[in-house]
Amino acid sequence: MGPATLFDKSFIEMLNIDEAPLFDLLFSCVISPIFFVEVLADLEKGEPGTRTREKVVADVANKTPVAHSYPNVSHAALCLNELLGAPVEMREAPAVFGGRPVLHKGKLALVSEESAEAKAFGRWQQEKFEDVERDFVTSWRAQLKAFDNGALATLAKQQLMIEDSPKTLEQAFEIAKAVLNREGQNFLNLKLGYSFLGLDPKMWRFVEDRWKELGRHPVREHAPYFAHCLLVDIFVNVAMQKKLISPDRPSNRTDMAYLYYLPFAKLFVSNDKLHLRTAPLFLKPSQKLVRGSDLKADLKLLVEHYSSLPDDELEKGLFKVAARPPDDDKFLTTRLWRECGLDTTPPPPLKHDPALYQRISQDIKELSAKSRAPVFGTRPTRFRREDLNDPDHHLIQRFVPRKWGRWTIIPQDVK
């Protein structure tokens, strides 16, 4: 499976229907909640020509990854849970909801159903939209128009007692880091960060009490992911106050919210000018920003590569044929895999071993007999909390199309 890759709407819009499946299959696609909001917001946009708003959204939905997609838990939910005592793992892999615990081949697995967002996208592909979605978009657009980025940036500067005036985005980033690390304002950072990120005010008392009980530590120590999101917000406000990021474009603050999700990906793919200017400031040495136009050009080459394969090979399904990129460094995708430590060498063909098959079949029968139920989906009467925190497998239920663009994704003989 490919490297965990966060992407934005600007990139998906660039792809055509033949390139999109290759992006899906060759990368583990981290879908932030901001992406869903931006796509849905197109229902309120006027479009030149004959294309309806519904068709615009359906077009993006048809190109959005489904096979290797991981809808990330919202930053607000992660921050609040972290402040209440549930650690957030920032290990460059998507943070997804848990699932129902089952036994899979004698080991603990968490099985996640198809996400609500994925189900909604299935409807959007058919231009089916519910009233609640249209109401949400209308409300969201109204809030954006009423939002005064400049006033908020000035207020944030006053509340955080920021006196320095940056001339570059790099200087704005250093000022934001200094504010976050400033001695003597641990409580101020916690309180203002809680407000900036719009966390549930009813839970503030529990958050504050826990922070005090644990020693009133700086937020970067107390809640590292919360601190990351707060750093993004401080930076945005500092930059907007000096107009290094335009406060006059309402969507700029929404675009910057993608940076909340950088800790959950190895790669960030975007063609948005604001992202290309700001994301590198927040990336670790192990992460990489990929320009959307560069990856699109590479996906075009990959379409040509896979299209040249024999028909009988393509009939096996792109899910198998494009399980990894070609072992050739002329492809950007191959180089990205290698930079992320992934093997692009094709595995050796499997040899049919009747004796081995018989032993495996016997093992499965024995496990089934012991559990008195099918091996997959067995629900034990009890799991320990520590088991659920570290399952052997995490399985995600998906609905993948058999045909997508020019490609057969899953062959007809696979049920």
Coordinates of N, CA, C and O in Angstrom, one line a residue, residues 97-102 104 109-113 376-377 393-397:
F97 N -11.6 6.5 12.9 CA -12.4 6.0 14.0 C -12.1 4.5 14.2 O -11.7 3.8 13.3
G98 N -12.4 4.1 15.4 CA -12.2 2.7 15.7 C -13.2 1.8 15.0 O -13.4 2.0 13.8
G99 N -13.7 0.8 15.5 CA -14.7 0.0 14.9 C -15.2 -1.1 15.8 O -14.9 -1.0 17.0
R100 N -15.9 -2.0 15.3 CA -16.4 -3.1 16.2 C -15.3 -4.2 16.3 O -14.8 -4.6 15.3
P101 N -15.0 -4.6 17.5 CA -14.0 -5.6 17.7 C -14.5 -7.0 17.3 O -15.6 -7.4 17.6
V102 N -13.7 -7.8 16.5 CA -14.0 -9.1 16.1 C -12.7 -9.9 16.1 O -11.6 -9.4 16.2
H104 N -10.4 -12.2 13.8 CA -10.0 -12.5 12.5 C -8.8 -13.4 12.4 O -7.7 -13.0 12.8
A109 N -9.3 -7.9 15.6 CA -9.4 -6.9 14.5 C -10.5 -5.9 14.8 O -11.5 -6.3 15.4
L110 N -10.3 -4.7 14.4 CA -11.3 -3.7 14.5 C -11.9 -3.5 13.1 O -11.1 -3.2 12.1
V111 N -13.2 -3.7 12.9 CA -13.8 -3.5 11.6 C -14.6 -2.3 11.5 O -15.5 -2.1 12.3
S112 N -14.2 -1.3 10.6 CA -14.9 -0.1 10.4 C -15.8 -0.2 9.2 O -15.4 -0.7 8.2
E113 N -17.0 0.3 9.4 CA -18.0 0.3 8.3 C -17.6 1.4 7.4 O -16.8 2.3 7.7
F376 N -13.9 -15.2 10.6 CA -14.0 -13.8 10.5 C -15.4 -13.3 11.0 O -16.4 -13.9 10.7
G377 N -15.3 -12.3 11.9 CA -16.6 -11.8 12.4 C -17.0 -12.3 13.7 O -18.0 -12.0 14.3
H393 N -5.2 -6.1 13.6 CA -5.6 -5.7 12.3 C -6.6 -4.5 12.5 O -7.3 -4.5 13.5
H394 N -6.7 -3.7 11.5 CA -7.8 -2.7 11.4 C -8.3 -2.8 10.0 O -7.7 -2.5 9.0
L395 N -9.6 -3.4 9.9 CA -10.2 -3.6 8.6 C -11.2 -2.6 8.3 O -12.0 -2.3 9.2
I396 N -11.3 -2.1 7.1 CA -12.2 -1.1 6.7 C -13.1 -1.5 5.5 O -12.6 -2.0 4.5
Q397 N -14.4 -1.5 5.8 CA -15.3 -2.0 4.7 C -15.5 -0.9 3.7 O -15.6 0.3 4.0

